mmCIF file of C-alpha atoms in Angstrom:
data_model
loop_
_atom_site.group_PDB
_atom_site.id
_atom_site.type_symbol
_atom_site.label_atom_id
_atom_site.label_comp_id
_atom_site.label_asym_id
_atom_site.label_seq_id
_atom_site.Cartn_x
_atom_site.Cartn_y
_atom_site.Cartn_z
ATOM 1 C CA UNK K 35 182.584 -58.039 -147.540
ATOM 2 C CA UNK K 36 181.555 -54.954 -149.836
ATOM 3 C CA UNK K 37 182.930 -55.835 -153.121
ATOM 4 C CA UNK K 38 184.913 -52.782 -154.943
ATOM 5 C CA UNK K 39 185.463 -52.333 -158.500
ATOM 6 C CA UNK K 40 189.476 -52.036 -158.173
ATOM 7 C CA UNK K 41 190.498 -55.973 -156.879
ATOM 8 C CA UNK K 42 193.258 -54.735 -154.983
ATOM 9 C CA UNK K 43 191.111 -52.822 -152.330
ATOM 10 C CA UNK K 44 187.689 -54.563 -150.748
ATOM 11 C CA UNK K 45 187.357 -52.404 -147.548
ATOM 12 C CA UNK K 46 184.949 -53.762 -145.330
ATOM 13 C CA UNK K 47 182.422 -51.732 -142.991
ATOM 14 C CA UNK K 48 180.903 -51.294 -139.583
ATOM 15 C CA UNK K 49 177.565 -49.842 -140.819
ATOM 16 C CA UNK K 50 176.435 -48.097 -143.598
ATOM 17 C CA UNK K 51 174.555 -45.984 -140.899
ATOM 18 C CA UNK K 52 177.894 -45.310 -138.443
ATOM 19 C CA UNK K 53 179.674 -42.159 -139.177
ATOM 20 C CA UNK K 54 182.815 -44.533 -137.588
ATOM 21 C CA UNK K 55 183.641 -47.045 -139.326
ATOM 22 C CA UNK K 56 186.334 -49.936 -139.042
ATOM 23 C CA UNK K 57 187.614 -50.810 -142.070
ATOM 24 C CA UNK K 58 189.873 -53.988 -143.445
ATOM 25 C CA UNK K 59 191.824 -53.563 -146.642
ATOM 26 C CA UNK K 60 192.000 -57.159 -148.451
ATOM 27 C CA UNK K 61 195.403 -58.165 -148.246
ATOM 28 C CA UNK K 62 196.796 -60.274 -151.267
ATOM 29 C CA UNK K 63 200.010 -62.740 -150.151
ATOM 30 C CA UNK K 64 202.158 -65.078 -151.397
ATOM 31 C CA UNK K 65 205.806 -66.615 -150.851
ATOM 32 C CA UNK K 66 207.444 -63.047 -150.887
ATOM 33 C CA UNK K 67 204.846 -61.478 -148.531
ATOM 34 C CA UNK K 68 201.658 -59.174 -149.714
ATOM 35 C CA UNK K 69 200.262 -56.116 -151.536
ATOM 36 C CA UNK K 70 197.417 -54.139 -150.091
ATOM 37 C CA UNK K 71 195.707 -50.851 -151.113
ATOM 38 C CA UNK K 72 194.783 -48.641 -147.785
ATOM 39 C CA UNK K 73 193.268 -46.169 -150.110
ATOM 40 C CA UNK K 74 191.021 -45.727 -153.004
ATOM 41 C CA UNK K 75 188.554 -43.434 -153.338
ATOM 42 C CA UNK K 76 185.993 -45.086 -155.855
ATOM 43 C CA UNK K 77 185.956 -47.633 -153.017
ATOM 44 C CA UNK K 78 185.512 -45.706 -150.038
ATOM 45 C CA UNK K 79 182.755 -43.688 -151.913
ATOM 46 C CA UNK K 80 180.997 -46.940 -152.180
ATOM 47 C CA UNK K 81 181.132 -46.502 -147.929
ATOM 48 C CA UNK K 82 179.965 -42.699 -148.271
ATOM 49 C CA UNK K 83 183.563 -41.718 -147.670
ATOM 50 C CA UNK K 84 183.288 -38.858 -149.924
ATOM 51 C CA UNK K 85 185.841 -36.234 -148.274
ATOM 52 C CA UNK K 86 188.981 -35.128 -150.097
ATOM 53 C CA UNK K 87 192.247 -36.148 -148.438
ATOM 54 C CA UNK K 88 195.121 -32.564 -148.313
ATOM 55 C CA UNK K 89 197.507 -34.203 -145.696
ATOM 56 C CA UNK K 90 199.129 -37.371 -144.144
ATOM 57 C CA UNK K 91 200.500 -37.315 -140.961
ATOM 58 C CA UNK K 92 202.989 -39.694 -139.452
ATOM 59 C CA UNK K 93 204.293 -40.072 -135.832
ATOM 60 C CA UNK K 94 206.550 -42.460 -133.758
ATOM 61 C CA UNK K 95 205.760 -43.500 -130.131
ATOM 62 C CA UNK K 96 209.194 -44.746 -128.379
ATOM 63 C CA UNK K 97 207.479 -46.024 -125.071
ATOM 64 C CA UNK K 98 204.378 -48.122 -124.572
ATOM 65 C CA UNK K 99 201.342 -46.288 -123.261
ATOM 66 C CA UNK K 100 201.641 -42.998 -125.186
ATOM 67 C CA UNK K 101 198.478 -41.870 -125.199
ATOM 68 C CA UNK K 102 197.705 -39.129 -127.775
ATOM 69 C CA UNK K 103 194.018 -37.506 -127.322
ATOM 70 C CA UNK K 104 191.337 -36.581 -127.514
ATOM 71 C CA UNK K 105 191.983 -34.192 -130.306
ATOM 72 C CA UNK K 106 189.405 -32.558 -132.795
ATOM 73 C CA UNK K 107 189.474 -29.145 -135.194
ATOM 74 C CA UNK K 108 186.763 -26.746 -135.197
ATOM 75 C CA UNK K 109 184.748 -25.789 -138.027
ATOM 76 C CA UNK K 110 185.429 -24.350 -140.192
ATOM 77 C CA UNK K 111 188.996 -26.387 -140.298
ATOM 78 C CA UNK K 112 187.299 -29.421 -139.104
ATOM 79 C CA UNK K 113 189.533 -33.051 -140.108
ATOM 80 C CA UNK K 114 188.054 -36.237 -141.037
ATOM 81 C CA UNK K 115 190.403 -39.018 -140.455
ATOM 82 C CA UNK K 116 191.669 -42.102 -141.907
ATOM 83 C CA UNK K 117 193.840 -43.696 -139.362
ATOM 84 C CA UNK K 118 196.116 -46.999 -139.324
ATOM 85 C CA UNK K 119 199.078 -48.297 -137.170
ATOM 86 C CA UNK K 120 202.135 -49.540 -139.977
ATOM 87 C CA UNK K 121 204.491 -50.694 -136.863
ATOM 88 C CA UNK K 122 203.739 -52.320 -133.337
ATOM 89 C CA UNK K 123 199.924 -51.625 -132.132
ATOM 90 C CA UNK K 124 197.713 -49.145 -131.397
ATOM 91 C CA UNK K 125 194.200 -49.000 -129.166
ATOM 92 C CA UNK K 126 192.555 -46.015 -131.412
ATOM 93 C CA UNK K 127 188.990 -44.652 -129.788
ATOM 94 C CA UNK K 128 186.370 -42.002 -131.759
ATOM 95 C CA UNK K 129 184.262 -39.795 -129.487
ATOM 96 C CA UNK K 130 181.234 -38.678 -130.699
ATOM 97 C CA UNK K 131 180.978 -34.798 -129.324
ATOM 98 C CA UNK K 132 178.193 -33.388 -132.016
ATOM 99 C CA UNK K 133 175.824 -31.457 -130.284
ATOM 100 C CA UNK K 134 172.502 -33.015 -130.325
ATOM 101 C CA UNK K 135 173.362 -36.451 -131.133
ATOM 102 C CA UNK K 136 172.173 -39.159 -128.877
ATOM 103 C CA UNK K 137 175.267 -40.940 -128.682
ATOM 104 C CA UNK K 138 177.024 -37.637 -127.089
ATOM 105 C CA UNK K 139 179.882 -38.548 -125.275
ATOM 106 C CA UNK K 140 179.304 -42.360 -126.299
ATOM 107 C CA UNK K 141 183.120 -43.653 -127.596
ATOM 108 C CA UNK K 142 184.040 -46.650 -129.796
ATOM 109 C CA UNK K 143 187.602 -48.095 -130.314
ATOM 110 C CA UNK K 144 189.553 -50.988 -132.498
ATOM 111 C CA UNK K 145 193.228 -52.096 -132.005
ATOM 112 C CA UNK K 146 195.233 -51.363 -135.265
ATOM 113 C CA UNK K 147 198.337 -53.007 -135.781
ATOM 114 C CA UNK K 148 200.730 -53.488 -138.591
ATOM 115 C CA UNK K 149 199.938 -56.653 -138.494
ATOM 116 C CA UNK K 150 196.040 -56.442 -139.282
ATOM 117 C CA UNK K 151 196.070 -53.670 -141.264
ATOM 118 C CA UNK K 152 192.972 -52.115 -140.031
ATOM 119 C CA UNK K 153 192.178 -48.580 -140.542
ATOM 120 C CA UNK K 154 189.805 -46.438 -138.939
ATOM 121 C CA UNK K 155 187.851 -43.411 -140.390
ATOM 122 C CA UNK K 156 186.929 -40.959 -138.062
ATOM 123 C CA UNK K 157 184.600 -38.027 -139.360
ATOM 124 C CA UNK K 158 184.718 -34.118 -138.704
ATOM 125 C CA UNK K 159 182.602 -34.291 -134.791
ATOM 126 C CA UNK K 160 184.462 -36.483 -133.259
ATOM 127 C CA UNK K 161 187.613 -36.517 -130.634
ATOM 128 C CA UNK K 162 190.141 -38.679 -131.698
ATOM 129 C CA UNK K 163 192.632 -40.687 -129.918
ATOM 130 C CA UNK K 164 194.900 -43.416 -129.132
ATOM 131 C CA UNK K 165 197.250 -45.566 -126.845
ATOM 132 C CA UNK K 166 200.558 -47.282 -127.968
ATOM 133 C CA UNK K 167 200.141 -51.145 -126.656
ATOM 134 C CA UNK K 168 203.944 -51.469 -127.261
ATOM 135 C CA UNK K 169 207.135 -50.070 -128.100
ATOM 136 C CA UNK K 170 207.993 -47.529 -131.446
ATOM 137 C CA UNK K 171 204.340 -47.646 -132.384
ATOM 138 C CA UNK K 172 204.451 -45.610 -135.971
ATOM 139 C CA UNK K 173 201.120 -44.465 -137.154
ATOM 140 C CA UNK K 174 200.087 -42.493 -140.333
ATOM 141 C CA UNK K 175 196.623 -40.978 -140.549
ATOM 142 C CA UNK K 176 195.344 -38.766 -144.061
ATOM 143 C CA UNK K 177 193.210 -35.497 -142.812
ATOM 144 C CA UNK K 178 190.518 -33.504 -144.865
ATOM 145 C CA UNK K 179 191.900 -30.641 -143.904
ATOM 146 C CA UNK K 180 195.254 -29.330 -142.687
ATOM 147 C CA UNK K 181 196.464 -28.191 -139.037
ATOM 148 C CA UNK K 182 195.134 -24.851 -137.924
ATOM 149 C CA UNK K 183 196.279 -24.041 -134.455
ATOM 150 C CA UNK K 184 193.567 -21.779 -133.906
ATOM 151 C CA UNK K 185 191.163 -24.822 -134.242
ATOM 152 C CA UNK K 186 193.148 -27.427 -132.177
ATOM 153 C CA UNK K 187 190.841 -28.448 -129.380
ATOM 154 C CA UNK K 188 191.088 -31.209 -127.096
ATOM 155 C CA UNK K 189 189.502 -33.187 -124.320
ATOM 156 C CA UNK K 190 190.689 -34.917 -121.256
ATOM 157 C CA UNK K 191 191.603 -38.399 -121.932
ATOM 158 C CA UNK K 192 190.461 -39.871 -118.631
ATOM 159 C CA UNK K 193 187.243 -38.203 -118.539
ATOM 160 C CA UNK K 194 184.827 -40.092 -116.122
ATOM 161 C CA UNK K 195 181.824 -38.432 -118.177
ATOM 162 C CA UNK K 196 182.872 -40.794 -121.361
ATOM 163 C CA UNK K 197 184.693 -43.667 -119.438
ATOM 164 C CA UNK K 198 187.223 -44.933 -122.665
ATOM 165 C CA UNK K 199 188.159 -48.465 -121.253
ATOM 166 C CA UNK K 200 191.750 -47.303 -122.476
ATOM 167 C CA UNK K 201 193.776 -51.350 -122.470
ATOM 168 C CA UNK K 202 196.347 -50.674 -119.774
ATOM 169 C CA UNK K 203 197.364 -52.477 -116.818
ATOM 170 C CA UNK K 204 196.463 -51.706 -113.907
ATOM 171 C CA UNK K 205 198.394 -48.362 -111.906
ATOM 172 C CA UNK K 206 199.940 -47.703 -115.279
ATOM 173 C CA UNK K 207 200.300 -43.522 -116.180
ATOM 174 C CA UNK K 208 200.021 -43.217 -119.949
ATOM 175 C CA UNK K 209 203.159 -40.801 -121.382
ATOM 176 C CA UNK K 210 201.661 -37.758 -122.064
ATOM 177 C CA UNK K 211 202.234 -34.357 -123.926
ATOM 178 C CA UNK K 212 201.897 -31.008 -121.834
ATOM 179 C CA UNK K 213 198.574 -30.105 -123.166
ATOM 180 C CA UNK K 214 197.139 -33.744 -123.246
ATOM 181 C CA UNK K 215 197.762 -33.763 -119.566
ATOM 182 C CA UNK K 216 195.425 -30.024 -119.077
ATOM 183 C CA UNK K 217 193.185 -30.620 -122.086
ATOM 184 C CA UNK K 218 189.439 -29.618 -120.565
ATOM 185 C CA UNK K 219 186.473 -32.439 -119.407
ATOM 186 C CA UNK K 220 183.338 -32.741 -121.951
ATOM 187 C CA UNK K 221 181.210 -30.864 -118.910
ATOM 188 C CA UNK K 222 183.300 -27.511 -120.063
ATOM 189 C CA UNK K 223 183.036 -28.127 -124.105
ATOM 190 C CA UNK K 224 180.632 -26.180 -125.892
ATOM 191 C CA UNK K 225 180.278 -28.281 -128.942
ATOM 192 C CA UNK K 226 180.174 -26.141 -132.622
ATOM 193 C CA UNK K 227 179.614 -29.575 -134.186
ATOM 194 C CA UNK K 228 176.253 -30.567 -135.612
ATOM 195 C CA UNK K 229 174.444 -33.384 -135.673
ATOM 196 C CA UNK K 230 174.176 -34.980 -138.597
ATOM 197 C CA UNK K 231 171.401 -37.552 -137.869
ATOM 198 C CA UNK K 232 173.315 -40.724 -137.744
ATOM 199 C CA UNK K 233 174.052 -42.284 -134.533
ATOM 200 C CA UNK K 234 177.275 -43.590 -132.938
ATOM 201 C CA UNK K 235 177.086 -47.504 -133.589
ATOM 202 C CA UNK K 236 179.313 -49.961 -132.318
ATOM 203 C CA UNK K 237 181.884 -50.984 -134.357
ATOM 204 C CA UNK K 238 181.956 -54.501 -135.820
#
């Protein structure tokens, strides 16, 4: 566990080489229930989570299997992503489309629930999305930057190029918005995202 000079928040990592990383705020309980800090940004610097936060987004999910994805902004209104689930659970997947990495196409996901209180960061060159695993799913995420339409990009969700193992049953149709259900395949995506030189790793 990486220690953090504020007690209240002791996020732990995938990799300090993964531009993904799952992180676990320390929760602190007792008979009335706990505290945890989701955010701190001496201690996510200490991860190389350096970006500045301008919006937090919030959505509700009535039916199980909403599936929301795969979404990204274009440079220059690119968003990195802190993501967490505060009600039911969530299956939430990265996709690493930066031109010239080697782990193109190559996805990794984590359930976050409101009962784990895991959080995902997902960095500016990568499609994000997700799948409600029950019921009124709520799920906040903080952005680097804010929503540009003219930026909003998207790829198809069932892609057989990338293969997400999304955790439905069998036969099941994720609910889907009108442009999730039309977004384009990876084949058609000319990528403006560099490569940064760090490689997709799994996450822990």
């Amino acid at each position: 566990m990486l220690e953090a000079n504020h007690a209240s928040i002791q996020p732990e990592m995938t990799s300090s080489l993964s531009p993904v990383q799952l992180i676990r705020p320390t929760r602190h309980g007792d008979a009335r229930g706990w505290f945890t800090e989701v955010y701190n940004r001496e201690a996510f610097a200490k991860l190389g989570i350096t970006c500045t936060f301008v919006q937090d987004n919030h959505s509700l999910s009535a039916p199980a299997y909403t599936l929301r994805g795969l979404h990204y902004q274009t440079p220059p209104r690119g968003q990195d992503k802190l993501v967490r689930c505060i009600r039911g659970r969530i299956f939430d997947v990265a996709v690493d489309v930066r031109k010239g990495s080697p782990t193109y196409g190559k996805w990794v996901g984590a359930e976050l629930s409101a009962e784990n209180g895991h959080q995902l960061f997902i960095p500016i060159g990568f499609a994000h999305g997700f799948v409600t695993l029950e019921d009124n799913c709520e799920v906040t995420y903080k952005c680097s930057d804010t929503y540009a339409p003219a930026n909003d990009g998207g790829i198809r969700w069932d892609d057989p190029a990338i293969g997400i193992d999304w955790p439905m049953p069998v036969g099941t149709a994720p609910e889907l918005s009108g442009k999730d259900k039309v977004q384009p395949l990876l084949a058609d995506f000319d990528s403006p995202f560099p490569y940064d030189g760090r490689p997709l790793a799994p996450l822990a």
